[in-house]
Amino acid sequence: MRYSHQRELIKQVVYSTNSHPTADWIYDQVKSSVPNISLGTVYRNLKQLNNEGYIRTIYDGSIARYDWNMDSHYHLKCNTCGDLIDFQLPNDDLKKTVKRKFDFKVLDVEITLIGKCNKHN
Amino acid sequence: MRYSHQRELIKQVVYSTNSHPTADWIYDQVKSSVPNISLGTVYRNLKQLNNEGYIRTIYDGSIARYDWNMDSHYHLKCNTCGDLIDFQLPNDDLKKTVKRKFDFKVLDVEITLIGKCNKHN
DNA sequence: AAATTAAACAGTAATAGTTCCTATTATTGG
DNA sequence: CCAATAATAGGAACTATTACTGTTTAATTT
């Protein structure tokens, strides 16, 4: 992957926040240093950074968000304000621990384990 | 909610499969009995069925899928074939149990707890 | 059983997020 | 410093979903 100024800035923006930004938000940020950057460039570079393991893509409903934190961690999603909050926990009683540690009321739990099923051994 | 033939068929299609179908797949199925049903009707009714608690909407990456199973349960997503497999587990060591019970190799775990954060007490 | 009312409809246009295309520009290895 | 080619800007295209509009249909009232 050849160096690119735009990609470097995009990476810095993702690494600068814990808010799991969208492509559009990142685009707006980078525009302040490179006013005529195109949204396609942002998407292309986010995909590359994802593929190279610099960032990860998470889906918040139907829209993509980007996260610099590559450690295995989970998210608390508030369906009133939409915030996505990082957390890391042992595998015990999630709901109670989350209520205690984050004062976050769990209404629904969605767990997706991504991997490979037994048809591809 | 007034009775509608189309909605009844849409509900039946969702209840007929464990494959977590997309709106488009449901549309194709229902078309065999109502050839000129419109895709908008499918989406509108899926949303209504969701709001009335007959089905739930799950997001698979950026696309919506529909599930008749309203119990709290999780999904194994295979990133080779895209299958989404239901499972239900106690909160112990997920990865090992999943490997043993489903012969499914977990590469990444995404957990989203949906609820309300402490700004809205 | 007709008339009335409003929900649901088909068809289609519009939107949002994302990807693709093309001619131009920038990085890099020789 | 030059040639090769990866990356770019700008905009068109695409996909999933929602919104709009005039018509049909189910439920309710006469």
GROMACS .gro file of C-alpha atoms (C1' of nucleotides) in nm:
model
  302
    1MET     CA    1   0.000   0.000   0.000
    2ARG     CA    2   0.161   0.319  -0.125
    3TYR     CA    3   0.170   0.622   0.101
    4SER     CA    4  -0.110   0.873   0.063
    5HIS     CA    5  -0.161   1.198   0.247
    6GLN     CA    6  -0.539   1.155   0.245
    7ARG     CA    7  -0.523   0.807   0.396
    8GLU     CA    8  -0.290   0.928   0.669
    9LEU     CA    9  -0.535   1.201   0.766
   10ILE     CA   10  -0.832   0.963   0.757
   11LYS     CA   11  -0.648   0.725   0.986
   12GLN     CA   12  -0.561   1.007   1.225
   13VAL     CA   13  -0.925   1.115   1.240
   14VAL     CA   14  -1.043   0.763   1.326
   15TYR     CA   15  -0.771   0.732   1.590
   16SER     CA   16  -0.862   1.068   1.741
   17THR     CA   17  -1.205   0.976   1.874
   18ASN     CA   18  -1.397   0.718   2.073
   19SER     CA   19  -1.723   0.804   1.903
   20HIS     CA   20  -1.713   0.532   1.632
   21PRO     CA   21  -1.749   0.788   1.353
   22THR     CA   22  -1.932   0.737   1.026
   23ALA     CA   23  -1.770   0.787   0.685
   24ASP     CA   24  -1.954   1.113   0.649
   25TRP     CA   25  -1.829   1.253   0.978
   26ILE     CA   26  -1.473   1.155   0.890
   27TYR     CA   27  -1.519   1.319   0.550
   28ASP     CA   28  -1.624   1.645   0.717
   29GLN     CA   29  -1.326   1.638   0.951
   30VAL     CA   30  -1.069   1.569   0.680
   31LYS     CA   31  -1.219   1.839   0.460
   32SER     CA   32  -1.083   2.103   0.696
   33SER     CA   33  -0.727   2.012   0.591
   34VAL     CA   34  -0.802   1.887   0.237
   35PRO     CA   35  -1.107   2.086   0.125
   36ASN     CA   36  -1.159   1.904  -0.204
   37ILE     CA   37  -1.117   1.547  -0.082
   38SER     CA   38  -1.393   1.328  -0.220
   39LEU     CA   39  -1.622   1.102  -0.022
   40GLY     CA   40  -1.520   0.810  -0.243
   41THR     CA   41  -1.161   0.857  -0.127
   42VAL     CA   42  -1.276   0.837   0.233
   43TYR     CA   43  -1.467   0.513   0.173
   44ARG     CA   44  -1.186   0.357  -0.031
   45ASN     CA   45  -0.928   0.434   0.237
   46LEU     CA   46  -1.148   0.322   0.524
   47LYS     CA   47  -1.188  -0.010   0.346
   48GLN     CA   48  -0.813  -0.038   0.296
   49LEU     CA   49  -0.736   0.055   0.656
   50ASN     CA   50  -0.987  -0.208   0.761
   51ASN     CA   51  -0.832  -0.473   0.538
   52GLU     CA   52  -0.482  -0.394   0.659
   53GLY     CA   53  -0.594  -0.423   1.021
   54TYR     CA   54  -0.551  -0.062   1.124
   55ILE     CA   55  -0.919  -0.009   1.202
   56ARG     CA   56  -1.237  -0.214   1.220
   57THR     CA   57  -1.580  -0.161   1.072
   58ILE     CA   58  -1.882  -0.202   1.291
   59TYR     CA   59  -2.243  -0.188   1.176
   60ASP     CA   60  -2.482   0.024   1.372
   61GLY     CA   61  -2.818  -0.080   1.233
   62SER     CA   62  -2.771  -0.025   0.864
   63ILE     CA   63  -2.484   0.221   0.871
   64ALA     CA   64  -2.111   0.161   0.893
   65ARG     CA   65  -1.901   0.307   1.172
   66TYR     CA   66  -1.526   0.287   1.216
   67ASP     CA   67  -1.331   0.202   1.526
   68TRP     CA   68  -0.956   0.222   1.594
   69ASN     CA   69  -0.985  -0.019   1.888
   70MET     CA   70  -0.887  -0.361   1.754
   71ASP     CA   71  -0.909  -0.542   2.087
   72SER     CA   72  -1.207  -0.771   2.136
   73HIS     CA   73  -1.460  -0.544   2.299
   74TYR     CA   74  -1.833  -0.484   2.302
   75HIS     CA   75  -2.066  -0.191   2.264
   76LEU     CA   76  -2.350  -0.045   2.460
   77LYS     CA   77  -2.589   0.114   2.218
   78CYS     CA   78  -2.835   0.365   2.356
   79ASN     CA   79  -3.150   0.370   2.149
   80THR     CA   80  -3.250   0.709   2.280
   81CYS     CA   81  -2.943   0.909   2.173
   82GLY     CA   82  -2.768   0.654   1.951
   83ASP     CA   83  -2.439   0.662   2.142
   84LEU     CA   84  -2.220   0.358   2.111
   85ILE     CA   85  -2.011   0.307   2.424
   86ASP     CA   86  -1.715   0.069   2.448
   87PHE     CA   87  -1.697  -0.190   2.720
   88GLN     CA   88  -1.502  -0.502   2.804
   89LEU     CA   89  -1.628  -0.767   3.040
   90PRO     CA   90  -1.573  -1.120   3.163
   91ASN     CA   91  -1.846  -1.358   3.045
   92ASP     CA   92  -2.063  -1.351   3.354
   93ASP     CA   93  -2.407  -1.205   3.393
   94LEU     CA   94  -2.386  -0.928   3.135
   95LYS     CA   95  -2.706  -0.744   3.208
   96LYS     CA   96  -2.647  -0.706   3.582
   97THR     CA   97  -2.284  -0.608   3.541
   98VAL     CA   98  -2.370  -0.355   3.275
   99LYS     CA   99  -2.640  -0.205   3.492
  100ARG     CA  100  -2.394  -0.177   3.783
  101LYS     CA  101  -2.087  -0.058   3.596
  102PHE     CA  102  -2.245   0.171   3.338
  103ASP     CA  103  -2.590   0.241   3.476
  104PHE     CA  104  -2.717   0.122   3.139
  105LYS     CA  105  -3.050  -0.056   3.118
  106VAL     CA  106  -3.034  -0.349   2.881
  107LEU     CA  107  -3.356  -0.399   2.685
  108ASP     CA  108  -3.226  -0.627   2.415
  109VAL     CA  109  -2.903  -0.814   2.353
  110GLU     CA  110  -2.765  -0.881   2.010
  111ILE     CA  111  -2.458  -1.102   1.987
  112THR     CA  112  -2.299  -1.190   1.657
  113LEU     CA  113  -2.011  -1.430   1.651
  114ILE     CA  114  -1.830  -1.396   1.321
  115GLY     CA  115  -1.630  -1.683   1.191
  116LYS     CA  116  -1.650  -1.996   0.984
  117CYS     CA  117  -1.919  -2.263   0.999
  118ASN     CA  118  -1.861  -2.637   0.975
  119LYS     CA  119  -1.925  -2.650   0.599
  120HIS     CA  120  -1.575  -2.511   0.536
  121ASN     CA  121  -1.342  -2.728   0.744
  122MET     CA  122  -5.425  -0.286   1.249
  123ARG     CA  123  -5.679  -0.374   0.982
  124TYR     CA  124  -5.663  -0.716   0.820
  125SER     CA  125  -5.474  -0.739   0.494
  126HIS     CA  126  -5.423  -1.038   0.271
  127GLN     CA  127  -5.074  -0.922   0.176
  128ARG     CA  128  -4.961  -0.881   0.536
  129GLU     CA  129  -5.093  -1.226   0.623
  130LEU     CA  130  -4.887  -1.382   0.345
  131ILE     CA  131  -4.576  -1.183   0.439
  132LYS     CA  132  -4.607  -1.302   0.798
  133GLN     CA  133  -4.650  -1.662   0.684
  134VAL     CA  134  -4.337  -1.640   0.470
  135VAL     CA  135  -4.128  -1.508   0.760
  136TYR     CA  136  -4.267  -1.780   0.988
  137SER     CA  137  -4.195  -2.050   0.732
  138THR     CA  138  -3.816  -2.031   0.742
  139ASN     CA  139  -3.516  -2.024   0.974
  140SER     CA  140  -3.303  -1.845   0.717
  141HIS     CA  141  -3.363  -1.487   0.843
  142PRO     CA  142  -3.484  -1.371   0.503
  143THR     CA  143  -3.434  -1.027   0.351
  144ALA     CA  144  -3.722  -0.809   0.230
  145ASP     CA  145  -3.633  -0.894  -0.125
  146TRP     CA  146  -3.648  -1.269  -0.070
  147ILE     CA  147  -3.983  -1.233   0.104
  148TYR     CA  148  -4.105  -1.020  -0.185
  149ASP     CA  149  -4.010  -1.292  -0.433
  150GLN     CA  150  -4.189  -1.557  -0.227
  151VAL     CA  151  -4.510  -1.358  -0.187
  152LYS     CA  152  -4.512  -1.270  -0.557
  153SER     CA  153  -4.596  -1.631  -0.641
  154SER     CA  154  -4.940  -1.584  -0.480
  155VAL     CA  155  -4.983  -1.209  -0.542
  156PRO     CA  156  -4.790  -1.138  -0.862
  157ASN     CA  157  -4.829  -0.762  -0.856
  158ILE     CA  158  -4.753  -0.698  -0.490
  159SER     CA  159  -4.512  -0.409  -0.454
  160LEU     CA  160  -4.186  -0.408  -0.264
  161GLY     CA  161  -4.302  -0.105  -0.069
  162THR     CA  162  -4.592  -0.311   0.064
  163VAL     CA  163  -4.348  -0.575   0.182
  164TYR     CA  164  -4.134  -0.319   0.365
  165ARG     CA  165  -4.434  -0.140   0.518
  166ASN     CA  166  -4.581  -0.463   0.649
  167LEU     CA  167  -4.252  -0.596   0.779
  168LYS     CA  168  -4.216  -0.275   0.977
  169GLN     CA  169  -4.569  -0.309   1.112
  170LEU     CA  170  -4.521  -0.675   1.202
  171ASN     CA  171  -4.201  -0.573   1.379
  172ASN     CA  172  -4.373  -0.292   1.570
  173GLU     CA  173  -4.660  -0.519   1.674
  174GLY     CA  174  -4.414  -0.778   1.804
  175TYR     CA  175  -4.485  -1.053   1.552
  176ILE     CA  176  -4.134  -1.054   1.409
  177ARG     CA  177  -3.801  -0.889   1.478
  178THR     CA  178  -3.557  -0.710   1.253
  179ILE     CA  179  -3.190  -0.800   1.270
  180TYR     CA  180  -2.910  -0.626   1.087
  181ASP     CA  181  -2.663  -0.837   0.899
  182GLY     CA  182  -2.391  -0.591   0.810
  183SER     CA  183  -2.578  -0.321   0.628
  184ILE     CA  184  -2.889  -0.514   0.529
  185ALA     CA  185  -3.205  -0.591   0.725
  186ARG     CA  186  -3.321  -0.947   0.785
  187TYR     CA  187  -3.639  -1.064   0.949
  188ASP     CA  188  -3.681  -1.329   1.215
  189TRP     CA  189  -3.998  -1.487   1.359
  190ASN     CA  190  -3.811  -1.604   1.670
  191MET     CA  191  -3.884  -1.345   1.939
  192ASP     CA  192  -3.700  -1.528   2.219
  193SER     CA  193  -3.367  -1.383   2.326
  194HIS     CA  194  -3.121  -1.570   2.111
  195TYR     CA  195  -2.796  -1.513   1.930
  196HIS     CA  196  -2.660  -1.572   1.583
  197LEU     CA  197  -2.360  -1.743   1.436
  198LYS     CA  198  -2.265  -1.562   1.122
  199CYS     CA  199  -2.046  -1.746   0.878
  200ASN     CA  200  -1.837  -1.501   0.679
  201THR     CA  201  -1.769  -1.756   0.409
  202CYS     CA  202  -2.129  -1.834   0.307
  203GLY     CA  203  -2.315  -1.562   0.496
  204ASP     CA  204  -2.545  -1.804   0.681
  205LEU     CA  205  -2.692  -1.678   1.004
  206ILE     CA  206  -2.753  -1.963   1.248
  207ASP     CA  207  -2.962  -1.936   1.563
  208PHE     CA  208  -2.825  -2.040   1.897
  209GLN     CA  209  -2.904  -2.002   2.264
  210LEU     CA  210  -2.646  -2.037   2.536
  211PRO     CA  211  -2.575  -1.979   2.904
  212ASN     CA  212  -2.324  -1.698   2.959
  213ASP     CA  213  -2.013  -1.909   3.000
  214ASP     CA  214  -1.718  -1.934   2.768
  215LEU     CA  215  -1.890  -1.860   2.440
  216LYS     CA  216  -1.611  -1.936   2.199
  217LYS     CA  217  -1.535  -2.284   2.336
  218THR     CA  218  -1.898  -2.382   2.368
  219VAL     CA  219  -1.974  -2.264   2.018
  220LYS     CA  220  -1.680  -2.460   1.882
  221ARG     CA  221  -1.798  -2.774   2.063
  222LYS     CA  222  -2.170  -2.747   2.000
  223PHE     CA  223  -2.172  -2.608   1.647
  224ASP     CA  224  -1.823  -2.681   1.516
  225PHE     CA  225  -1.812  -2.310   1.436
  226LYS     CA  226  -1.480  -2.131   1.456
  227VAL     CA  227  -1.521  -1.790   1.612
  228LEU     CA  228  -1.291  -1.528   1.460
  229ASP     CA  229  -1.462  -1.220   1.590
  230VAL     CA  230  -1.733  -1.151   1.842
  231GLU     CA  231  -1.972  -0.862   1.817
  232ILE     CA  232  -2.210  -0.802   2.104
  233THR     CA  233  -2.453  -0.515   2.109
  234LEU     CA  234  -2.663  -0.453   2.414
  235ILE     CA  235  -2.953  -0.232   2.321
  236GLY     CA  236  -3.114  -0.021   2.584
  237LYS     CA  237  -3.096   0.312   2.753
  238CYS     CA  238  -2.787   0.489   2.886
  239ASN     CA  239  -2.763   0.682   3.210
  240LYS     CA  240  -2.839   1.019   3.051
  241HIS     CA  241  -3.210   0.930   3.038
  242ASN     CA  242  -3.297   0.813   3.389
  243DA     C1'  243  -7.707  -0.426   0.131
  244DA     C1'  244  -7.555   0.029  -0.003
  245DA     C1'  245  -7.285   0.420   0.151
  246DT     C1'  246  -6.900   0.594   0.409
  247DT     C1'  247  -6.446   0.618   0.599
  248DA     C1'  248  -5.988   0.536   0.642
  249DA     C1'  249  -5.629   0.190   0.614
  250DA     C1'  250  -5.373  -0.054   0.278
  251DC     C1'  251  -5.250  -0.093  -0.182
  252DA     C1'  252  -4.959  -0.072  -0.651
  253DG     C1'  253  -4.663   0.187  -0.890
  254DT     C1'  254  -4.320   0.491  -0.897
  255DA     C1'  255  -4.017   0.870  -0.747
  256DA     C1'  256  -3.698   0.996  -0.403
  257DT     C1'  257  -3.341   0.933  -0.058
  258DA     C1'  258  -2.917   0.772   0.186
  259DG     C1'  259  -2.523   0.521   0.211
  260DT     C1'  260  -2.186   0.324  -0.058
  261DT     C1'  261  -1.933   0.172  -0.469
  262DC     C1'  262  -1.776   0.235  -0.936
  263DC     C1'  263  -1.577   0.486  -1.335
  264DT     C1'  264  -1.258   0.797  -1.575
  265DA     C1'  265  -0.934   1.125  -1.667
  266DT     C1'  266  -0.573   1.345  -1.387
  267DT     C1'  267  -0.217   1.368  -1.017
  268DA     C1'  268   0.123   1.188  -0.692
  269DT     C1'  269   0.443   0.840  -0.508
  270DT     C1'  270   0.817   0.545  -0.569
  271DG     C1'  271   1.176   0.224  -0.766
  272DG     C1'  272   1.522   0.229  -1.094
  273DC     C1'  273   1.454   1.254  -1.294
  274DC     C1'  274   1.162   0.960  -1.531
  275DA     C1'  275   0.850   0.578  -1.611
  276DA     C1'  276   0.513   0.288  -1.409
  277DT     C1'  277   0.116   0.260  -1.163
  278DA     C1'  278  -0.141   0.348  -0.724
  279DA     C1'  279  -0.432   0.697  -0.555
  280DT     C1'  280  -0.707   1.094  -0.645
  281DA     C1'  281  -1.135   1.421  -0.740
  282DG     C1'  282  -1.559   1.447  -0.919
  283DG     C1'  283  -1.947   1.260  -1.045
  284DA     C1'  284  -2.242   0.873  -1.211
  285DA     C1'  285  -2.436   0.445  -1.072
  286DC     C1'  286  -2.615   0.121  -0.757
  287DT     C1'  287  -2.876  -0.090  -0.365
  288DA     C1'  288  -3.165  -0.096   0.015
  289DT     C1'  289  -3.524   0.151   0.194
  290DT     C1'  290  -3.879   0.513   0.245
  291DA     C1'  291  -4.212   0.852   0.072
  292DC     C1'  292  -4.574   1.004  -0.234
  293DT     C1'  293  -5.013   0.966  -0.497
  294DG     C1'  294  -5.416   0.819  -0.682
  295DT     C1'  295  -5.685   0.379  -0.643
  296DT     C1'  296  -5.867  -0.027  -0.402
  297DT     C1'  297  -6.031  -0.272  -0.007
  298DA     C1'  298  -6.180  -0.382   0.464
  299DA     C1'  299  -6.455  -0.242   0.832
  300DT     C1'  300  -6.832   0.041   1.004
  301DT     C1'  301  -7.257   0.278   0.974
  302DT     C1'  302  -7.687   0.362   0.781
   0.00000   0.00000   0.00000
